[in-house]
Amino acid sequence: MDRIDRKILNIFQLDTRRIAQSIGEEVGLSAAAVQRRLKRLRAEGVIAAETAVLDKALVGASMVTCIVTLSMAAVPAPAAHLDRFRRQMIDHPLVQQCYHVTGTYDFVVIVIAASMEAYGAFARKWFEANEHVTRFDTHVALERVKVGLSPPLEEPNWSSHAARNSRRYAPPSPARRRAGRPQRRHTEWRPRDGSPSAAGRRAARHAGSRTKTPMPAA
């Protein structure tokens, strides 16, 4: 899954009614390319389901949301009891979410019931009558502040790519720069009047000092 797939999923998971052309305008693809990518993501199981979120007030349902924390007894073969409880929660229609967690409790269960009476019947059957449940606490939601179904899809870690590119395009070392540098041509600077420069005069004196003066003939 590449960066474009993540962009498409970030948009699509917020509103599955968005058409491919609208998504393509944001990610820089054609509608056909977006449709091909969505089809592939569905086939790979990345898009597990496309559900409709209902407004309880508009559909006329006065439902009660209960967050339940419960502990299981540490009896022989605890794994079998945990697996049985998992299957029971998965199969029950009132259970919206169920998490096996760390800490003091073993499970956190989110139940939506039509009334407190309906939740009471559910709790008596599945919690109180279960001999392996040692304790459960029910927290009734007073207000639904936020319900999220869209996990944030972060950009992949590009640090390794950046490090590799920095090595690939690193400037050459001083030794490599010296080896590949053309040899400079040293030219003598002279003033505009044509007189020799100070460096030229020093070089001339040095050359003259090394020249042997012939001895005059007797």
mmCIF file of C-alpha atoms in Angstrom:
data_model
loop_
_atom_site.group_PDB
_atom_site.id
_atom_site.type_symbol
_atom_site.label_atom_id
_atom_site.label_comp_id
_atom_site.label_asym_id
_atom_site.label_seq_id
_atom_site.Cartn_x
_atom_site.Cartn_y
_atom_site.Cartn_z
ATOM 1 C CA MET A 1 0.000 0.000 0.000
ATOM 2 C CA ASP A 2 1.604 3.219 -1.147
ATOM 3 C CA ARG A 3 1.135 6.878 -0.270
ATOM 4 C CA ILE A 4 -1.691 7.348 -2.800
ATOM 5 C CA ASP A 5 -3.600 4.389 -1.343
ATOM 6 C CA ARG A 6 -3.387 5.955 2.118
ATOM 7 C CA LYS A 7 -4.693 9.260 0.805
ATOM 8 C CA ILE A 8 -7.607 7.531 -0.889
ATOM 9 C CA LEU A 9 -8.454 5.529 2.249
ATOM 10 C CA ASN A 10 -8.280 8.636 4.442
ATOM 11 C CA ILE A 11 -10.948 10.227 2.260
ATOM 12 C CA PHE A 12 -13.024 7.114 1.588
ATOM 13 C CA GLN A 13 -13.339 5.955 5.202
ATOM 14 C CA LEU A 14 -14.881 9.281 6.230
ATOM 15 C CA ASP A 15 -17.579 9.095 3.566
ATOM 16 C CA THR A 16 -18.004 6.006 1.408
ATOM 17 C CA ARG A 17 -20.550 7.890 -0.702
ATOM 18 C CA ARG A 18 -17.836 10.042 -2.245
ATOM 19 C CA ILE A 19 -17.580 9.316 -5.947
ATOM 20 C CA ALA A 20 -14.278 8.348 -7.525
ATOM 21 C CA GLN A 21 -14.034 11.574 -9.504
ATOM 22 C CA SER A 22 -14.248 13.675 -6.327
ATOM 23 C CA ILE A 23 -11.575 11.559 -4.624
ATOM 24 C CA GLY A 24 -9.367 11.704 -7.693
ATOM 25 C CA GLU A 25 -9.415 15.496 -7.697
ATOM 26 C CA GLU A 26 -7.844 15.499 -4.220
ATOM 27 C CA VAL A 27 -5.205 12.830 -4.827
ATOM 28 C CA GLY A 28 -4.341 13.747 -8.419
ATOM 29 C CA LEU A 29 -5.728 10.659 -10.173
ATOM 30 C CA SER A 30 -8.439 9.974 -12.695
ATOM 31 C CA ALA A 31 -11.747 8.461 -11.612
ATOM 32 C CA ALA A 32 -10.860 5.171 -13.312
ATOM 33 C CA ALA A 33 -7.539 4.970 -11.452
ATOM 34 C CA VAL A 34 -9.274 5.581 -8.117
ATOM 35 C CA GLN A 35 -11.833 2.869 -8.865
ATOM 36 C CA ARG A 36 -9.082 0.384 -9.727
ATOM 37 C CA ARG A 37 -7.280 1.116 -6.477
ATOM 38 C CA LEU A 38 -10.470 0.773 -4.397
ATOM 39 C CA LYS A 39 -11.259 -2.517 -6.109
ATOM 40 C CA ARG A 40 -7.777 -3.812 -5.311
ATOM 41 C CA LEU A 41 -7.998 -2.662 -1.676
ATOM 42 C CA ARG A 42 -11.325 -4.467 -1.293
ATOM 43 C CA ALA A 43 -9.887 -7.645 -2.808
ATOM 44 C CA GLU A 44 -6.865 -7.502 -0.482
ATOM 45 C CA GLY A 45 -9.116 -7.105 2.565
ATOM 46 C CA VAL A 46 -7.848 -3.630 3.441
ATOM 47 C CA ILE A 47 -11.441 -2.370 3.098
ATOM 48 C CA ALA A 48 -13.137 -4.964 5.296
ATOM 49 C CA ALA A 49 -16.686 -3.574 5.155
ATOM 50 C CA GLU A 50 -18.701 -0.518 4.171
ATOM 51 C CA THR A 51 -21.373 0.192 6.766
ATOM 52 C CA ALA A 52 -24.000 2.891 7.294
ATOM 53 C CA VAL A 53 -23.903 4.965 10.483
ATOM 54 C CA LEU A 54 -27.433 5.757 11.671
ATOM 55 C CA ASP A 55 -28.534 8.727 13.734
ATOM 56 C CA LYS A 56 -30.442 7.293 16.693
ATOM 57 C CA ALA A 57 -32.493 10.445 17.200
ATOM 58 C CA LEU A 58 -33.659 10.611 13.590
ATOM 59 C CA VAL A 59 -34.617 6.945 13.379
ATOM 60 C CA GLY A 60 -36.671 7.313 16.572
ATOM 61 C CA ALA A 61 -34.698 4.846 18.674
ATOM 62 C CA SER A 62 -34.076 5.751 22.316
ATOM 63 C CA MET A 63 -31.134 3.477 22.966
ATOM 64 C CA VAL A 64 -28.900 3.118 26.010
ATOM 65 C CA THR A 65 -25.144 2.788 25.614
ATOM 66 C CA CYS A 66 -23.387 0.880 28.397
ATOM 67 C CA ILE A 67 -19.634 0.493 28.797
ATOM 68 C CA VAL A 68 -18.954 -2.628 30.861
ATOM 69 C CA THR A 69 -15.650 -3.605 32.467
ATOM 70 C CA LEU A 70 -15.431 -7.150 33.771
ATOM 71 C CA SER A 71 -12.938 -9.566 35.289
ATOM 72 C CA MET A 72 -12.707 -13.297 34.723
ATOM 73 C CA ALA A 73 -11.786 -15.858 37.393
ATOM 74 C CA ALA A 74 -8.295 -17.348 37.300
ATOM 75 C CA VAL A 75 -9.543 -20.960 37.333
ATOM 76 C CA PRO A 76 -8.027 -23.998 35.631
ATOM 77 C CA ALA A 77 -7.970 -23.706 31.826
ATOM 78 C CA PRO A 78 -8.547 -19.920 31.761
ATOM 79 C CA ALA A 79 -7.795 -19.715 28.028
ATOM 80 C CA ALA A 80 -10.821 -21.902 27.253
ATOM 81 C CA HIS A 81 -13.118 -19.671 29.321
ATOM 82 C CA LEU A 82 -11.752 -16.536 27.645
ATOM 83 C CA ASP A 83 -12.276 -18.006 24.184
ATOM 84 C CA ARG A 84 -15.829 -19.042 25.040
ATOM 85 C CA PHE A 85 -16.629 -15.567 26.320
ATOM 86 C CA ARG A 86 -15.145 -13.995 23.175
ATOM 87 C CA ARG A 87 -17.381 -16.114 20.955
ATOM 88 C CA GLN A 88 -20.454 -15.247 23.030
ATOM 89 C CA MET A 89 -19.774 -11.513 22.698
ATOM 90 C CA ILE A 90 -19.055 -11.782 18.968
ATOM 91 C CA ASP A 91 -22.336 -13.564 18.288
ATOM 92 C CA HIS A 92 -24.586 -11.296 20.380
ATOM 93 C CA PRO A 93 -26.250 -8.448 18.426
ATOM 94 C CA LEU A 94 -26.351 -6.033 21.394
ATOM 95 C CA VAL A 95 -22.557 -6.084 21.745
ATOM 96 C CA GLN A 96 -21.129 -3.383 19.519
ATOM 97 C CA GLN A 97 -17.499 -3.630 20.595
ATOM 98 C CA CYS A 98 -15.518 -5.977 22.811
ATOM 99 C CA TYR A 99 -11.875 -5.593 23.825
ATOM 100 C CA HIS A 100 -9.581 -7.960 25.683
ATOM 101 C CA VAL A 101 -7.419 -5.519 27.653
ATOM 102 C CA THR A 102 -4.493 -5.318 30.048
ATOM 103 C CA GLY A 103 -4.700 -4.008 33.599
ATOM 104 C CA THR A 104 -7.184 -4.696 36.385
ATOM 105 C CA TYR A 105 -9.976 -5.934 34.096
ATOM 106 C CA ASP A 106 -9.980 -8.578 31.412
ATOM 107 C CA PHE A 107 -12.612 -7.232 29.030
ATOM 108 C CA VAL A 108 -14.257 -3.967 28.069
ATOM 109 C CA VAL A 109 -17.632 -4.475 26.403
ATOM 110 C CA ILE A 110 -19.774 -1.787 24.793
ATOM 111 C CA VAL A 111 -23.449 -2.725 24.715
ATOM 112 C CA ILE A 112 -26.309 -0.818 23.091
ATOM 113 C CA ALA A 113 -29.777 -1.774 24.344
ATOM 114 C CA ALA A 114 -33.258 -0.397 23.757
ATOM 115 C CA SER A 115 -33.723 0.379 27.469
ATOM 116 C CA MET A 116 -32.168 -0.209 30.866
ATOM 117 C CA GLU A 117 -34.550 -3.134 31.323
ATOM 118 C CA ALA A 118 -33.222 -4.729 28.159
ATOM 119 C CA TYR A 119 -29.642 -4.190 29.315
ATOM 120 C CA GLY A 120 -30.503 -5.648 32.740
ATOM 121 C CA ALA A 121 -31.758 -8.836 31.114
ATOM 122 C CA PHE A 122 -28.593 -9.022 29.008
ATOM 123 C CA ALA A 123 -26.324 -8.510 32.027
ATOM 124 C CA ARG A 124 -28.098 -11.123 34.125
ATOM 125 C CA LYS A 125 -27.795 -13.737 31.392
ATOM 126 C CA TRP A 126 -24.255 -13.152 30.186
ATOM 127 C CA PHE A 127 -22.476 -11.653 33.207
ATOM 128 C CA GLU A 128 -24.251 -12.642 36.433
ATOM 129 C CA ALA A 129 -25.040 -16.183 35.320
ATOM 130 C CA ASN A 130 -21.489 -16.740 34.073
ATOM 131 C CA GLU A 131 -19.598 -18.444 36.884
ATOM 132 C CA HIS A 132 -16.265 -17.356 35.429
ATOM 133 C CA VAL A 133 -17.108 -13.626 35.652
ATOM 134 C CA THR A 134 -15.973 -12.495 39.086
ATOM 135 C CA ARG A 135 -16.938 -8.828 38.749
ATOM 136 C CA PHE A 136 -18.434 -6.436 36.234
ATOM 137 C CA ASP A 137 -19.046 -2.680 36.412
ATOM 138 C CA THR A 138 -21.501 -0.874 34.149
ATOM 139 C CA HIS A 139 -21.014 2.749 33.043
ATOM 140 C CA VAL A 140 -24.032 4.287 31.325
ATOM 141 C CA ALA A 141 -23.179 6.918 28.719
ATOM 142 C CA LEU A 142 -24.914 10.247 29.372
ATOM 143 C CA GLU A 143 -23.852 11.869 26.120
ATOM 144 C CA ARG A 144 -22.228 10.654 22.938
ATOM 145 C CA VAL A 145 -19.451 13.194 22.591
ATOM 146 C CA LYS A 146 -17.603 11.448 19.788
ATOM 147 C CA VAL A 147 -17.784 8.093 18.050
ATOM 148 C CA GLY A 148 -14.978 7.391 15.636
ATOM 149 C CA LEU A 149 -14.703 4.629 13.083
ATOM 150 C CA SER A 150 -11.837 6.078 11.038
ATOM 151 C CA PRO A 151 -8.328 5.158 12.197
ATOM 152 C CA PRO A 152 -5.720 7.789 11.319
ATOM 153 C CA LEU A 153 -3.542 6.626 8.466
ATOM 154 C CA GLU A 154 -0.146 8.166 9.060
ATOM 155 C CA GLU A 155 2.404 8.693 6.356
ATOM 156 C CA PRO A 156 5.050 5.953 6.192
ATOM 157 C CA ASN A 157 8.435 6.554 7.802
ATOM 158 C CA TRP A 158 10.574 8.214 5.158
ATOM 159 C CA SER A 159 13.667 8.585 7.380
ATOM 160 C CA SER A 160 15.341 5.518 5.886
ATOM 161 C CA HIS A 161 14.653 6.782 2.368
ATOM 162 C CA ALA A 162 16.030 10.208 3.245
ATOM 163 C CA ALA A 163 19.184 8.689 4.714
ATOM 164 C CA ARG A 164 19.701 6.547 1.639
ATOM 165 C CA ASN A 165 19.209 9.498 -0.669
ATOM 166 C CA SER A 166 21.580 11.643 1.380
ATOM 167 C CA ARG A 167 24.286 9.008 0.953
ATOM 168 C CA ARG A 168 23.526 8.670 -2.730
ATOM 169 C CA TYR A 169 23.754 12.380 -3.408
ATOM 170 C CA ALA A 170 26.387 13.261 -0.793
ATOM 171 C CA PRO A 171 29.035 15.789 -1.904
ATOM 172 C CA PRO A 172 32.404 14.281 -2.822
ATOM 173 C CA SER A 173 35.137 14.110 -0.244
ATOM 174 C CA PRO A 174 38.051 16.596 -0.316
ATOM 175 C CA ALA A 175 40.366 13.921 -1.739
ATOM 176 C CA ARG A 176 37.912 13.204 -4.560
ATOM 177 C CA ARG A 177 37.484 16.902 -5.213
ATOM 178 C CA ARG A 178 41.270 17.375 -5.442
ATOM 179 C CA ALA A 179 41.645 14.368 -7.724
ATOM 180 C CA GLY A 180 38.977 15.604 -10.083
ATOM 181 C CA ARG A 181 39.953 19.279 -9.990
ATOM 182 C CA PRO A 182 41.802 20.608 -13.053
ATOM 183 C CA GLN A 183 45.279 21.968 -12.419
ATOM 184 C CA ARG A 184 45.365 25.691 -11.986
ATOM 185 C CA ARG A 185 47.461 27.806 -14.276
ATOM 186 C CA HIS A 186 49.440 30.349 -12.304
ATOM 187 C CA THR A 187 49.730 33.608 -14.134
ATOM 188 C CA GLU A 188 51.767 36.560 -13.055
ATOM 189 C CA TRP A 189 49.891 39.729 -12.355
ATOM 190 C CA ARG A 190 51.335 42.921 -13.689
ATOM 191 C CA PRO A 191 50.274 46.485 -13.065
ATOM 192 C CA ARG A 192 48.631 48.394 -15.869
ATOM 193 C CA ASP A 193 51.812 50.368 -16.598
ATOM 194 C CA GLY A 194 53.601 47.175 -17.589
ATOM 195 C CA SER A 195 56.160 47.197 -14.795
ATOM 196 C CA PRO A 196 56.841 43.846 -13.199
ATOM 197 C CA SER A 197 54.986 42.932 -10.047
ATOM 198 C CA ALA A 198 56.608 42.507 -6.667
ATOM 199 C CA ALA A 199 56.484 38.739 -7.061
ATOM 200 C CA GLY A 200 58.091 39.018 -10.474
ATOM 201 C CA ARG A 201 60.875 41.229 -9.130
ATOM 202 C CA ARG A 202 61.573 38.795 -6.287
ATOM 203 C CA ALA A 203 61.724 35.904 -8.712
ATOM 204 C CA ALA A 204 64.114 37.824 -10.958
ATOM 205 C CA ARG A 205 66.426 38.649 -8.051
ATOM 206 C CA HIS A 206 66.371 35.056 -6.907
ATOM 207 C CA ALA A 207 67.271 33.841 -10.363
ATOM 208 C CA GLY A 208 70.047 36.423 -10.632
ATOM 209 C CA SER A 209 71.565 35.423 -7.343
ATOM 210 C CA ARG A 210 71.986 31.878 -8.610
ATOM 211 C CA THR A 211 73.606 32.952 -11.898
ATOM 212 C CA LYS A 212 77.374 32.888 -11.832
ATOM 213 C CA THR A 213 79.011 36.139 -12.954
ATOM 214 C CA PRO A 214 81.876 35.410 -15.376
ATOM 215 C CA MET A 215 85.309 36.470 -14.185
ATOM 216 C CA PRO A 216 86.919 39.272 -16.206
ATOM 217 C CA ALA A 217 89.785 38.213 -18.422
ATOM 218 C CA ALA A 218 93.290 39.009 -17.143
#
